Amino acid sequence: MRERRASDGLLRTLADNVPAAIAYFDRDTLECRFANRQYAESNGWTVESIIGQTVRSVVGEQAWAVIESDVERVRAGEKATYVRSQMLPSGEERQIEVNLVPHFANDGRQLGAFVLINDVTRYHLAERSIRESEERMRKFAAATTEGIFFHKNGVLEDVNDALLGILGYSRDEMIGHNTLEFVPSDQHDKISEYIRAGSEHVYECDVLHRDGRRIPVEMVAKTVHRGGETYRLGVLRDVSERKRAEARIEYLARHDVLTGLPNRSFLSERLEGMLALARRHEVHAAILFIDLDNFKNINDSLGHHAGDSLLKEVANRLRGALRDADVVARLGGDEFLVAVGDLGAPGDATRVAAKVLAAVSAPVSLDNRQVYVTPSIGVSLFPRDGTDAEELIRHADSAMYRAKESGRANYQFYAPSLSPAAATDITKEATLREAGARGEFVIHYQPQFAVEGGRLTGFEALVRWRHAERGLLAPSEFIPFAEARGMIVPIGRWVLREVCRQQRAWLDAGFELHCAGINFSALQFRRDSLVGEVAQALNEAALPASALELELTESSLMDAGSVAEKLEALRRLGVRIAVDDFGTGYSSLAYLKRYPIDKLKIDRAFIADADAGGGDGGAIATAIIQMGRALGLKVLAEGVETVVQMEFLRARGCDEVQGYLCGRPLPADEFAAAHLPRRASGVV
Ligand code: C2E
Ligand code: MG
Ligand code: MG
């Protein structure tokens, strides 16, 4: 008995000191027969007071409702294990793992059940925090537009929606697949190495969309350890937009936006490459500097939109006329440059230049009109004219100026003697700008006479430049230049006012009033202010409109724009219109009928030819005279130098003549003295 008590005491000590709650309940009555301290106290009892209490009263009604079914299972002889939360008498909530084990007698009868409870609060909290962090991770992954994926040894374990969106796959199509399946094969090595090395730096690569598109991405991966396993967590961002912007910027930096041709900076790069090759293969190369002759006019008269279309058309033609290996670039404005890299002989450049000239000169359809534009082309040759790109371009440029001076619409090769002249070009522009202000322009007057009777019918005003060092310069030495640089406008305005002033002075001095022919460049004619300026000049000098005749070239009349309105306005004003250099321009004569024109001036080239036998020029002069008569226009022959020419014209019924035979251009005073009759009243 004493032994029994001693062993009971030992058992109690043991039971009260294990870190678990232990109890025993009777099967039939469900009354507590034993409980260690932890069990009793965690349920709000003492080890003494709990004895004889039923399970239900031990745990309380709330817990009973939770465990009742488990208790019934144990009464039926089964084991039961469950986790539930338990409210301690202190109000603290714990998670407990309950094990219920039935107790059987030797005869198999069930006597009761052991209860063993472990406090698993700690594990529970740990597990919950993992669950929560995973949940957080998932939400985070769902919220970002960056693609996120987990892989183990390259095999995808998890991906977020953003990645599915970027690649166009469903989750099932990705999970379990190798990452490399979503990467173009040329990037496999790079990516495998990144994974193998466990790298964690940001890098750029391409991935493959489901439809086969390559998508540039910025990628970073980290090695993460989870549940004893090593994973790689990858984050990638679609950088297509940025790449496109970069490519666009790169493109813009190197190309002319309007024509898509390489621009000046890209050109230098390509030229250096081309020249390096030419050097290595010991072949020749040619640089063609191309400037459009009448682009400004088209831009002014048809508007910038048409100007742009024309430039695009020229770019296309240049590209079409050349091989892919040749370089075609736009230098800006109406300047283009062509480089041809592997010429067998320098002479081959002539063929290229002729081809370019023909390609650009073909009429262009703009707004349903035919527009004519011609190029002036300067050619320099490698290695003859220079060994680097810069020098070759400079020389081609100066050759281009010579093409302009040679009447445009042609090509010229660089000639070393050109350089000093080209250098003077620059100073020429500066001095020409100042010439007007310094009063260096003068006008000479050349008389015009009726073929029948020989009386004075008018005269032409011809400008000259009294150059400080070079003496009196003919218009051919600076007018084409002034036209090309737009400086003809202020010069022309000065000529108009000076002629009116002179006419007034002659009138005041008692001379008869005769009509003065003034040359107008296409550029001047195209200006909207033209009619107003003419009216104002007449007004200021108090002259009748019959004091002026405007000489326009055929190209002025052919250019689109408000030609008809302008001519009508001039006609209303009362000034006369002559077509200068007639026969040298374009072949469309339709405008002669349409426009209010008074006079045709046959270009002297045809007259020079009209000696004795007549020649081609004579035939043309004859045709012009006949046509003029048919249309009721006066016809004047320019450059009449010989009596034979005079007789030729007389025989064909030409109305008027102008030329050295009858009178050279003279300064105002000499002209008046030699040719201008005094008014009858003044003579008396
Ligand atoms: P243009 O209007 O055809 O003028 C006639 C040119 O022929 C003048 O040359 C004149 O001196 C020249 N000439 C006249 N008779 C004879 C002749 O019998 N034989 C030869 N060989 N030549 C003769 P110039 O004065 O050198 O003028 C050349 C061109 O310059 C003019 O051709 C005209 O297009 C332009 N020009 C002259 N003055 C002006 C001006 O004030 N404004 C503009 N825009 N152009 C002008
Ligand atoms: Mg003239
Ligand atoms: Mg003329």
XYZ file of C-alpha atoms and ligand atoms in Angstrom:
732
model
C 0.000 0.000 0.000
C 2.782 2.334 0.951
C 4.653 1.277 -2.161
C 1.660 1.986 -4.254
C 1.405 5.469 -2.777
C 5.092 6.024 -3.341
C 4.810 5.057 -6.965
C 1.687 7.225 -7.261
C 3.693 10.149 -5.906
C 6.470 9.526 -8.423
C 4.014 9.278 -11.243
C 2.379 12.527 -10.191
C 5.727 14.312 -10.036
C 6.603 12.975 -13.445
C 3.229 13.868 -14.931
C 3.309 17.361 -13.495
C 6.740 18.023 -14.978
C 6.447 16.886 -18.588
C 5.879 19.782 -20.982
C 2.472 18.466 -21.995
C -1.017 18.282 -20.627
C -2.113 14.786 -19.674
C -5.498 13.437 -18.487
C -7.554 10.271 -18.335
C -11.307 10.048 -18.679
C -13.753 7.257 -18.016
C -15.382 5.893 -21.132
C -18.893 5.519 -19.821
C -19.274 8.514 -17.552
C -16.740 10.753 -19.395
C -15.547 11.767 -15.937
C -11.965 12.744 -15.296
C -10.000 10.131 -13.410
C -6.575 11.758 -13.735
C -5.092 15.045 -14.831
C -1.655 16.495 -14.462
C -1.246 20.037 -13.247
C -0.852 21.523 -16.638
C -4.051 19.912 -17.929
C -6.080 20.883 -14.883
C -4.842 24.439 -14.714
C -5.053 25.145 -18.401
C -8.749 24.329 -18.079
C -9.170 26.408 -14.947
C -9.144 23.551 -12.397
C -6.832 22.172 -9.768
C -5.560 18.600 -9.923
C -7.919 17.831 -7.073
C -11.067 19.663 -8.139
C -10.987 18.287 -11.664
C -11.337 14.686 -10.584
C -14.892 13.429 -11.182
C -15.753 16.316 -13.581
C -17.080 15.412 -17.020
C -15.201 16.387 -20.178
C -17.930 18.811 -20.996
C -17.671 20.693 -17.716
C -13.861 20.518 -17.785
C -13.487 22.237 -21.191
C -16.615 24.382 -21.088
C -19.534 24.588 -23.525
C -17.693 26.353 -26.324
C -14.851 23.867 -26.557
C -17.242 20.957 -26.059
C -19.102 21.929 -29.200
C -15.796 21.749 -31.097
C -14.577 18.442 -29.715
C -17.786 16.490 -29.135
C -17.569 14.539 -32.366
C -13.942 13.612 -31.710
C -14.881 12.450 -28.217
C -17.599 10.232 -29.687
C -15.082 8.710 -32.130
C -12.790 7.830 -29.260
C -15.674 6.290 -27.285
C -16.229 4.175 -30.368
C -12.669 2.925 -30.031
C -10.783 5.167 -32.510
C -7.827 7.419 -31.986
C -8.308 11.096 -32.639
C -5.868 13.915 -33.254
C -6.806 17.469 -33.875
C -5.587 21.002 -33.403
C -7.804 23.568 -31.810
C -7.466 26.860 -30.112
C -7.808 26.984 -26.385
C -8.621 29.981 -24.253
C -6.580 29.869 -21.034
C -8.142 31.133 -17.787
C -5.721 34.091 -18.158
C -7.524 34.994 -21.414
C -4.503 34.032 -23.524
C -5.245 32.023 -26.642
C -3.127 29.018 -27.472
C -3.073 26.475 -30.241
C -3.086 22.960 -28.913
C -2.625 19.627 -30.600
C -4.858 17.065 -28.885
C -4.252 13.318 -29.058
C -7.044 11.078 -27.776
C -6.112 7.421 -27.352
C -8.683 4.814 -26.216
C -7.749 2.540 -23.274
C -8.772 -1.094 -23.460
C -8.850 -3.842 -20.786
C -7.247 -7.173 -21.487
C -10.625 -8.547 -22.480
C -10.947 -5.791 -25.109
C -13.477 -3.797 -23.227
C -12.889 -0.070 -23.485
C -12.298 1.499 -20.132
C -11.463 5.080 -20.929
C -9.255 7.391 -22.956
C -5.890 9.005 -22.484
C -5.602 12.650 -23.394
C -2.226 14.066 -24.448
C -2.023 17.720 -25.381
C 0.916 19.624 -26.836
C 1.081 23.382 -27.082
C 1.790 24.087 -30.785
C 1.193 27.822 -30.655
C 4.801 28.519 -31.644
C 4.672 26.361 -34.800
C 1.332 27.690 -35.653
C 2.533 31.269 -35.554
C 5.602 30.405 -37.640
C 3.465 28.691 -40.220
C 1.043 31.564 -40.342
C 3.814 34.058 -40.875
C 5.090 32.006 -43.810
C 1.604 31.844 -45.232
C 1.205 35.553 -44.815
C 4.527 36.360 -46.372
C 3.685 34.160 -49.331
C 0.373 35.864 -49.622
C 2.074 39.236 -49.507
C 4.530 38.072 -52.126
C 1.705 36.894 -54.361
C -0.131 40.180 -54.044
C 3.045 42.051 -54.717
C 3.763 39.909 -57.751
C 0.247 40.487 -59.013
C 0.415 44.228 -58.546
C 3.586 44.854 -60.542
C 3.926 45.110 -64.304
C 7.282 43.414 -64.091
C 7.389 39.749 -64.938
C 8.364 37.603 -61.961
C 9.264 33.936 -62.020
C 10.749 31.245 -59.821
C 12.770 28.479 -61.263
C 14.777 25.621 -59.907
C 17.658 24.532 -62.095
C 16.016 26.310 -64.988
C 12.597 24.695 -64.569
C 9.835 27.204 -63.923
C 7.975 26.716 -60.670
C 5.893 29.838 -60.513
C 5.219 32.922 -62.657
C 3.134 36.031 -62.103
C 0.379 37.387 -64.323
C 2.547 40.184 -65.639
C 4.999 37.686 -67.077
C 2.140 35.814 -68.747
C 1.025 39.130 -70.195
C 4.475 39.963 -71.516
C 5.049 36.561 -73.097
C 1.494 35.733 -74.168
C 1.419 32.282 -72.549
C -0.972 30.782 -70.014
C 0.358 29.670 -66.650
C 0.034 26.006 -67.595
C 2.118 26.561 -70.693
C 4.970 27.875 -68.591
C 5.060 26.041 -65.266
C 7.282 22.986 -65.491
C 8.962 24.243 -68.664
C 12.546 25.278 -68.975
C 13.252 28.999 -68.906
C 15.324 28.658 -72.067
C 12.214 27.733 -74.050
C 11.187 31.348 -73.709
C 14.464 32.796 -74.881
C 15.802 33.026 -78.469
C 18.512 30.461 -79.097
C 21.218 33.027 -79.720
C 20.848 34.126 -76.098
C 20.933 30.648 -74.531
C 24.634 30.735 -73.724
C 24.446 34.115 -72.111
C 21.479 33.189 -69.939
C 22.730 29.728 -69.014
C 25.979 31.262 -67.868
C 24.128 33.849 -65.801
C 22.146 31.120 -64.076
C 25.149 28.867 -63.649
C 27.253 31.606 -62.082
C 24.385 32.602 -59.797
C 24.821 36.182 -61.007
C 22.644 38.840 -59.509
C 23.413 41.895 -61.662
C 20.942 43.583 -63.998
C 21.430 42.691 -67.637
C 19.612 43.038 -70.933
C 18.511 40.206 -73.126
C 15.643 39.206 -75.377
C 12.771 36.890 -74.587
C 10.372 35.255 -77.016
C 6.702 36.044 -77.184
C 4.366 33.157 -77.941
C 3.907 34.611 -81.434
C 7.649 34.503 -82.062
C 8.365 38.182 -81.512
C 11.572 39.059 -79.722
C 10.972 41.299 -76.766
C 13.913 43.178 -75.315
C 13.900 42.982 -71.525
C 15.919 44.127 -68.601
C 16.441 41.197 -66.273
C 17.705 40.596 -62.778
C 17.675 37.384 -60.749
C 18.403 36.503 -57.124
C 19.162 33.211 -55.529
C 16.664 32.389 -52.778
C 16.561 29.508 -50.337
C 13.230 28.085 -49.403
C 12.392 24.909 -47.544
C 15.947 23.671 -47.956
C 15.813 24.192 -51.711
C 17.646 26.737 -53.800
C 15.533 28.713 -56.226
C 16.180 31.570 -58.564
C 13.776 34.465 -58.405
C 13.835 36.418 -61.653
C 12.333 39.810 -62.404
C 12.154 41.111 -65.950
C 10.882 44.327 -67.426
C 9.755 44.860 -71.026
C 11.975 47.637 -72.400
C 10.599 47.632 -75.979
C 9.322 51.152 -75.559
C 12.648 52.434 -74.366
C 14.484 50.509 -77.088
C 12.188 51.969 -79.714
C 12.792 55.457 -78.390
C 16.524 54.828 -78.349
C 16.455 53.529 -81.900
C 14.368 56.490 -82.991
C 16.743 58.966 -81.393
C 19.673 57.155 -82.924
C 17.930 57.283 -86.297
C 17.049 60.956 -85.983
C 20.588 61.794 -85.068
C 21.800 60.207 -88.261
C 19.068 60.847 -90.803
C 17.234 63.661 -92.419
C 13.673 63.267 -91.246
C 12.004 64.532 -94.400
C 13.700 62.300 -96.945
C 14.999 59.501 -94.732
C 18.439 59.982 -96.244
C 21.551 60.009 -94.088
C 22.281 63.465 -92.768
C 25.572 65.296 -92.666
C 26.954 63.562 -89.595
C 26.067 60.052 -90.723
C 27.409 60.941 -94.146
C 30.901 61.675 -92.822
C 30.885 58.306 -91.113
C 29.863 56.487 -94.259
C 32.246 58.450 -96.428
C 35.204 57.606 -94.226
C 34.276 53.942 -94.565
C 33.913 54.227 -98.312
C 37.215 56.032 -98.738
C 39.032 53.520 -96.556
C 37.795 50.779 -98.882
C 38.703 52.726 -102.010
C 42.185 53.243 -100.574
C 42.602 49.559 -99.828
C 41.344 48.406 -103.222
C 43.075 51.250 -105.022
C 39.961 52.331 -106.853
C 38.562 55.781 -107.519
C 35.604 57.398 -105.830
C 33.514 60.400 -106.752
C 31.660 62.928 -104.654
C 28.762 64.779 -106.281
C 27.570 67.937 -104.620
C 24.037 68.656 -105.848
C 22.100 71.889 -105.461
C 18.648 72.363 -106.949
C 18.461 75.370 -109.228
C 14.979 76.678 -108.770
C 13.905 75.119 -105.540
C 13.421 78.416 -103.765
C 10.932 79.481 -106.410
C 8.870 76.355 -106.022
C 8.902 76.668 -102.270
C 7.854 80.307 -102.491
C 5.186 79.878 -105.111
C 3.679 76.479 -104.277
C 4.287 76.488 -100.552
C 6.439 74.471 -98.217
C 4.310 71.394 -98.501
C 5.007 71.179 -102.224
C 8.640 72.007 -101.550
C 8.834 69.078 -99.156
C 7.217 66.730 -101.665
C 9.710 67.838 -104.263
C 12.664 67.169 -101.959
C 11.291 63.709 -101.208
C 10.875 63.048 -104.906
C 14.441 64.155 -105.615
C 15.677 61.897 -102.794
C 13.811 58.948 -104.326
C 15.169 59.649 -107.756
C 18.724 59.899 -106.507
C 18.349 56.618 -104.661
C 16.739 55.060 -107.698
C 19.514 56.213 -110.022
C 22.285 54.794 -107.879
C 23.292 51.462 -106.465
C 22.708 50.460 -102.867
C 26.399 50.702 -102.093
C 26.487 54.338 -103.171
C 25.839 56.967 -100.552
C 23.027 59.467 -101.003
C 22.646 62.098 -98.320
C 20.821 65.342 -97.776
C 22.995 68.110 -96.483
C 20.097 70.426 -95.724
C 17.863 72.758 -97.715
C 18.027 71.792 -101.366
C 21.534 70.378 -101.144
C 22.218 66.702 -101.638
C 25.389 64.710 -101.788
C 26.141 61.509 -103.635
C 29.248 59.391 -103.147
C 30.143 56.569 -105.491
C 32.704 54.243 -104.077
C 34.334 51.971 -106.595
C 34.935 53.624 -109.926
C 37.288 51.755 -112.212
C 38.357 54.990 -113.872
C 37.816 58.646 -113.004
C 35.913 59.008 -116.277
C 33.145 56.792 -114.905
C 32.129 59.720 -112.727
C 30.878 61.489 -115.852
C 28.351 58.736 -116.389
C 27.153 59.005 -112.816
C 26.875 62.787 -113.027
C 24.944 62.591 -116.299
C 22.620 60.011 -114.807
C 21.952 62.139 -111.746
C 21.412 65.224 -113.900
C 18.860 63.384 -116.038
C 17.096 61.773 -113.088
C 16.582 65.032 -111.225
C 15.704 67.091 -114.309
C 12.699 65.029 -115.388
C 9.515 67.007 -114.698
C 7.883 66.439 -111.318
C 4.133 66.321 -110.784
C 3.173 68.464 -107.815
C -0.466 69.195 -107.031
C -1.355 68.110 -110.568
C 1.136 70.535 -112.054
C 4.288 69.767 -113.923
C 7.186 71.418 -112.172
C 10.648 71.634 -113.594
C 13.608 71.480 -111.344
C 17.196 71.081 -112.437
C 20.331 70.390 -110.421
C 23.702 72.076 -110.521
C 26.248 69.391 -109.802
C 29.854 69.702 -108.683
C 32.062 66.626 -108.820
C 35.294 65.897 -106.996
C 37.339 62.734 -107.383
C 39.203 60.575 -104.938
C 42.168 60.467 -104.812
C 42.807 63.139 -107.437
C 41.018 66.067 -105.784
C 41.430 65.157 -102.162
C 42.126 62.300 -99.810
C 39.683 62.891 -97.001
C 35.945 63.350 -96.941
C 36.029 66.932 -95.803
C 38.351 68.076 -98.552
C 36.440 66.183 -101.227
C 33.128 67.688 -100.147
C 34.615 71.168 -100.106
C 35.956 70.731 -103.627
C 32.725 69.256 -104.938
C 30.939 72.245 -103.410
C 33.132 74.737 -105.225
C 32.702 72.802 -108.477
C 28.946 73.051 -107.900
C 29.231 76.830 -107.800
C 30.944 76.749 -111.134
C 28.043 74.676 -112.452
C 25.711 77.418 -111.225
C 27.765 80.052 -112.929
C 27.843 78.032 -116.116
C 24.121 78.479 -116.437
C 22.883 75.793 -114.043
C 21.379 72.438 -115.012
C 24.823 71.002 -115.640
C 27.711 69.322 -113.882
C 31.251 70.536 -113.459
C 34.334 68.740 -112.241
C 36.510 70.277 -109.637
C 39.439 72.123 -111.092
C 42.222 73.225 -108.742
C 42.107 76.754 -110.143
C 38.601 76.905 -108.798
C 39.619 77.220 -105.222
C 40.795 80.809 -105.260
C 37.595 81.672 -107.099
C 35.556 79.739 -104.596
C 37.312 81.597 -101.851
C 36.394 84.872 -103.511
C 32.798 83.614 -103.649
C 32.563 83.962 -99.933
C 33.905 87.480 -99.930
C 31.772 88.120 -102.998
C 28.627 87.399 -101.080
C 29.673 89.772 -98.326
C 30.719 92.537 -100.715
C 27.637 92.056 -102.901
C 25.486 92.563 -99.842
C 27.213 95.849 -99.163
C 27.389 96.972 -102.782
C 23.870 98.372 -102.749
C 24.463 100.384 -99.616
C 27.745 101.702 -101.012
C 26.041 102.789 -104.230
C 28.187 100.508 -106.382
C 25.406 99.480 -108.731
C 24.895 101.465 -111.900
C 22.466 101.081 -114.731
C 23.307 101.215 -118.404
C 20.628 101.733 -120.971
C 20.415 100.115 -124.389
C 18.094 101.511 -127.051
C 15.459 99.555 -128.968
C 14.328 100.588 -132.419
C 11.490 99.884 -134.811
C 12.702 97.843 -137.765
C 10.522 99.870 -140.105
C 11.379 103.549 -139.879
C 14.103 103.117 -137.281
C 12.571 105.289 -134.591
C 13.320 104.721 -130.891
C 10.650 102.504 -129.359
C 12.142 102.125 -125.879
C 15.241 100.929 -124.085
C 16.400 98.269 -121.671
C 17.878 98.953 -118.261
C 20.897 96.713 -117.596
C 22.543 96.709 -114.224
C 26.305 96.712 -113.651
C 28.409 96.539 -110.537
C 31.158 99.072 -110.165
C 33.451 96.853 -108.120
C 36.107 98.628 -106.067
C 38.950 96.388 -107.277
C 37.645 94.580 -110.302
C 36.096 97.499 -112.133
C 32.763 97.378 -113.922
C 31.255 93.898 -113.671
C 28.692 92.547 -116.153
C 25.470 91.044 -114.744
C 26.656 87.537 -115.657
C 29.349 87.956 -113.008
C 26.988 88.531 -110.130
C 23.319 88.141 -111.103
C 23.300 84.297 -111.085
C 25.157 84.433 -107.798
C 22.734 86.989 -106.386
C 19.814 84.854 -107.522
C 21.242 81.745 -105.916
C 21.708 83.591 -102.629
C 18.375 85.417 -102.785
C 20.159 88.754 -102.942
C 18.551 89.545 -106.284
C 15.458 90.801 -104.473
C 16.967 93.929 -102.899
C 19.073 94.533 -106.031
C 15.977 94.281 -108.234
C 14.066 96.623 -105.977
C 16.853 99.161 -106.256
C 16.923 98.847 -110.065
C 13.170 99.418 -110.255
C 13.317 102.600 -108.187
C 16.481 103.870 -109.832
C 15.008 103.444 -113.318
C 11.872 105.306 -112.240
C 13.989 108.032 -110.681
C 16.002 108.304 -113.925
C 12.862 108.416 -116.050
C 11.525 111.243 -113.886
C 14.874 113.074 -114.134
C 14.869 112.748 -117.941
C 11.294 113.953 -118.116
C 12.156 116.899 -115.919
C 15.172 117.614 -118.133
C 12.870 117.845 -121.164
C 13.412 114.432 -122.793
C 10.617 112.433 -124.334
C 9.197 109.641 -122.211
C 10.077 106.208 -123.607
C 9.333 102.855 -122.168
C 12.099 101.351 -119.985
C 12.458 97.568 -119.963
C 13.429 96.189 -116.556
C 14.618 92.633 -116.042
C 12.835 90.722 -113.297
C 14.199 87.490 -111.911
C 11.815 84.653 -111.273
C 12.462 85.102 -107.591
C 11.333 88.728 -107.692
C 8.344 87.968 -109.807
C 7.174 85.344 -107.399
C 6.994 87.760 -104.508
C 3.502 88.757 -103.486
C 4.563 92.357 -102.972
C 5.685 92.702 -106.613
C 2.683 94.553 -108.012
C 2.546 96.891 -105.049
C 6.211 97.691 -105.376
C 5.899 98.525 -109.068
C 2.893 100.760 -108.405
C 4.711 102.485 -105.582
C 7.852 103.091 -107.637
C 5.786 104.675 -110.414
C 3.903 106.705 -107.876
C 6.946 108.046 -106.098
C 8.403 109.224 -109.392
C 5.015 110.465 -110.586
C 5.304 108.438 -113.791
C 2.596 106.954 -115.991
C 2.618 103.160 -116.181
C 3.627 103.383 -119.830
C 7.103 104.289 -118.564
C 7.802 100.641 -117.672
C 7.970 97.259 -119.323
C 8.679 94.193 -117.188
C 10.948 91.601 -118.787
C 10.155 88.175 -117.432
C 11.767 84.913 -118.392
C 9.790 81.928 -119.558
C 10.616 80.057 -116.391
C 8.909 82.776 -114.314
C 5.760 82.277 -116.329
C 5.964 78.521 -116.265
C 6.263 78.303 -112.530
C 3.015 77.558 -110.850
C 1.475 79.986 -108.421
C -0.447 83.167 -108.948
C 1.159 84.041 -112.321
C -2.120 84.875 -114.037
C -3.363 87.106 -111.212
C -0.081 88.953 -111.063
C 0.037 89.565 -114.791
C -3.553 90.755 -114.764
C -2.793 93.121 -111.917
C 0.217 94.502 -113.785
C -1.858 94.856 -116.908
C -4.502 96.779 -114.932
C -1.736 98.979 -113.612
C -0.836 99.685 -117.231
C 2.749 98.382 -117.372
C 3.721 96.158 -120.285
C 4.988 92.598 -120.110
C 7.772 91.216 -122.301
C 8.990 87.630 -122.340
C 12.787 87.810 -122.288
C 15.220 85.342 -123.829
C 12.285 83.824 -125.617
C 12.973 80.403 -127.128
C 15.536 79.262 -124.589
C 13.082 78.128 -121.965
C 10.406 75.536 -121.843
C 8.444 74.315 -124.737
C 4.933 74.875 -123.435
C 3.587 77.853 -125.337
C 0.078 77.579 -124.023
C 0.698 80.430 -121.625
C 1.260 82.852 -124.513
C -2.422 82.733 -125.286
C -3.514 82.645 -121.684
C -1.521 85.510 -120.261
C -1.684 89.241 -121.069
C 1.711 89.467 -122.761
C 2.779 92.352 -124.983
C 6.121 91.382 -126.398
C 8.446 88.504 -127.164
C 12.190 89.112 -127.055
C 13.979 86.584 -129.239
C 17.124 85.439 -127.490
C 20.254 86.614 -129.197
C 21.521 83.061 -129.583
C 18.994 82.609 -132.406
C 19.873 85.928 -133.983
C 23.589 85.218 -133.978
C 22.696 82.173 -136.019
C 20.474 84.090 -138.391
C 23.197 85.289 -140.722
C 23.003 84.792 -144.441
C 21.873 81.182 -144.739
C 19.551 81.399 -141.728
C 20.705 78.237 -139.931
C 18.752 76.546 -137.156
C 18.641 79.726 -135.126
C 17.304 81.573 -138.126
C 14.551 79.017 -138.487
C 13.640 79.406 -134.842
C 13.708 83.216 -135.069
C 11.433 82.979 -138.105
C 9.014 80.715 -136.262
C 8.912 83.032 -133.260
C 8.197 86.043 -135.441
C 5.352 84.217 -137.178
C 3.907 82.974 -133.945
C 4.104 86.422 -132.354
C 2.249 87.894 -135.276
C -0.420 85.224 -135.125
C -0.961 85.978 -131.442
C -0.881 89.751 -131.957
C 2.321 90.190 -129.937
C 5.215 92.520 -130.716
C 8.455 90.701 -131.463
C 11.864 92.166 -130.635
C 15.147 90.610 -131.698
C 18.008 90.893 -129.234
C 21.719 91.007 -129.998
C 21.461 92.272 -133.517
C 25.056 92.936 -134.513
C 25.145 92.888 -138.291
C 23.327 94.391 -141.183
C 22.713 90.914 -142.538
C 20.888 89.962 -139.373
C 18.930 93.199 -139.582
C 17.843 92.457 -143.141
C 16.963 88.892 -142.245
C 14.649 90.197 -139.519
C 13.173 92.898 -141.659
C 12.349 90.357 -144.386
C 10.432 88.276 -141.853
C 8.504 91.145 -140.348
C 10.208 91.439 -136.978
C 8.929 94.575 -135.212
C 11.862 95.807 -133.193
C 15.575 95.292 -132.713
C 18.081 95.785 -129.933
C 21.811 95.209 -130.339
C 25.272 96.557 -130.833
C 24.464 97.389 -134.426
C 22.062 100.103 -133.337
C 23.405 100.980 -129.942
C 25.384 99.489 -127.039
C 24.259 99.800 -123.444
C 25.436 103.197 -122.161
C 25.499 105.093 -118.868
C 22.398 107.255 -118.377
C 23.901 110.571 -119.471
C 25.545 109.197 -122.591
C 22.423 107.243 -123.434
C 20.183 110.288 -123.213
C 22.557 112.393 -125.232
C 22.886 109.775 -127.938
C 19.366 108.421 -128.207
C 16.665 110.262 -126.282
C 14.764 112.875 -128.315
C 13.876 116.120 -126.571
C 10.232 116.996 -126.165
C 8.885 119.315 -128.820
C 8.098 121.965 -126.226
C 11.600 121.663 -124.793
C 13.178 122.245 -128.202
C 11.496 125.532 -128.793
P 19.104 90.260 -121.194
O 17.930 90.742 -120.470
O 18.855 89.309 -122.288
O 19.891 91.488 -121.688
C 20.470 91.567 -122.901
C 21.880 91.284 -122.806
O 22.434 91.250 -124.139
C 22.654 92.401 -122.102
O 23.727 91.824 -121.460
C 23.158 93.225 -123.243
O 24.291 94.003 -122.910
C 23.504 92.162 -124.226
N 23.503 92.653 -125.603
C 22.739 93.587 -126.155
N 23.017 93.739 -127.461
C 23.996 92.860 -127.755
C 24.685 92.500 -128.940
O 24.481 93.026 -130.009
N 25.608 91.518 -128.851
C 25.882 90.898 -127.676
N 26.794 89.939 -127.673
N 25.234 91.185 -126.530
C 24.293 92.157 -126.561
P 24.131 92.217 -120.055
O 23.954 93.643 -119.841
O 25.438 91.589 -119.797
O 23.017 91.502 -119.224
C 22.985 90.147 -119.145
C 21.760 89.677 -118.470
O 21.730 90.036 -117.127
C 20.481 90.240 -119.047
O 20.120 89.560 -120.187
C 19.522 90.034 -117.930
O 19.018 88.733 -117.980
C 20.411 90.168 -116.718
N 20.209 91.476 -116.121
C 20.710 92.666 -116.476
N 20.253 93.630 -115.682
C 19.430 93.035 -114.790
C 18.638 93.499 -113.696
O 18.555 94.674 -113.376
N 17.909 92.572 -113.015
C 17.950 91.261 -113.364
N 17.226 90.421 -112.671
N 18.673 90.787 -114.359
C 19.410 91.676 -115.084
Mg 16.421 91.567 -120.661
Mg 17.386 88.691 -123.202
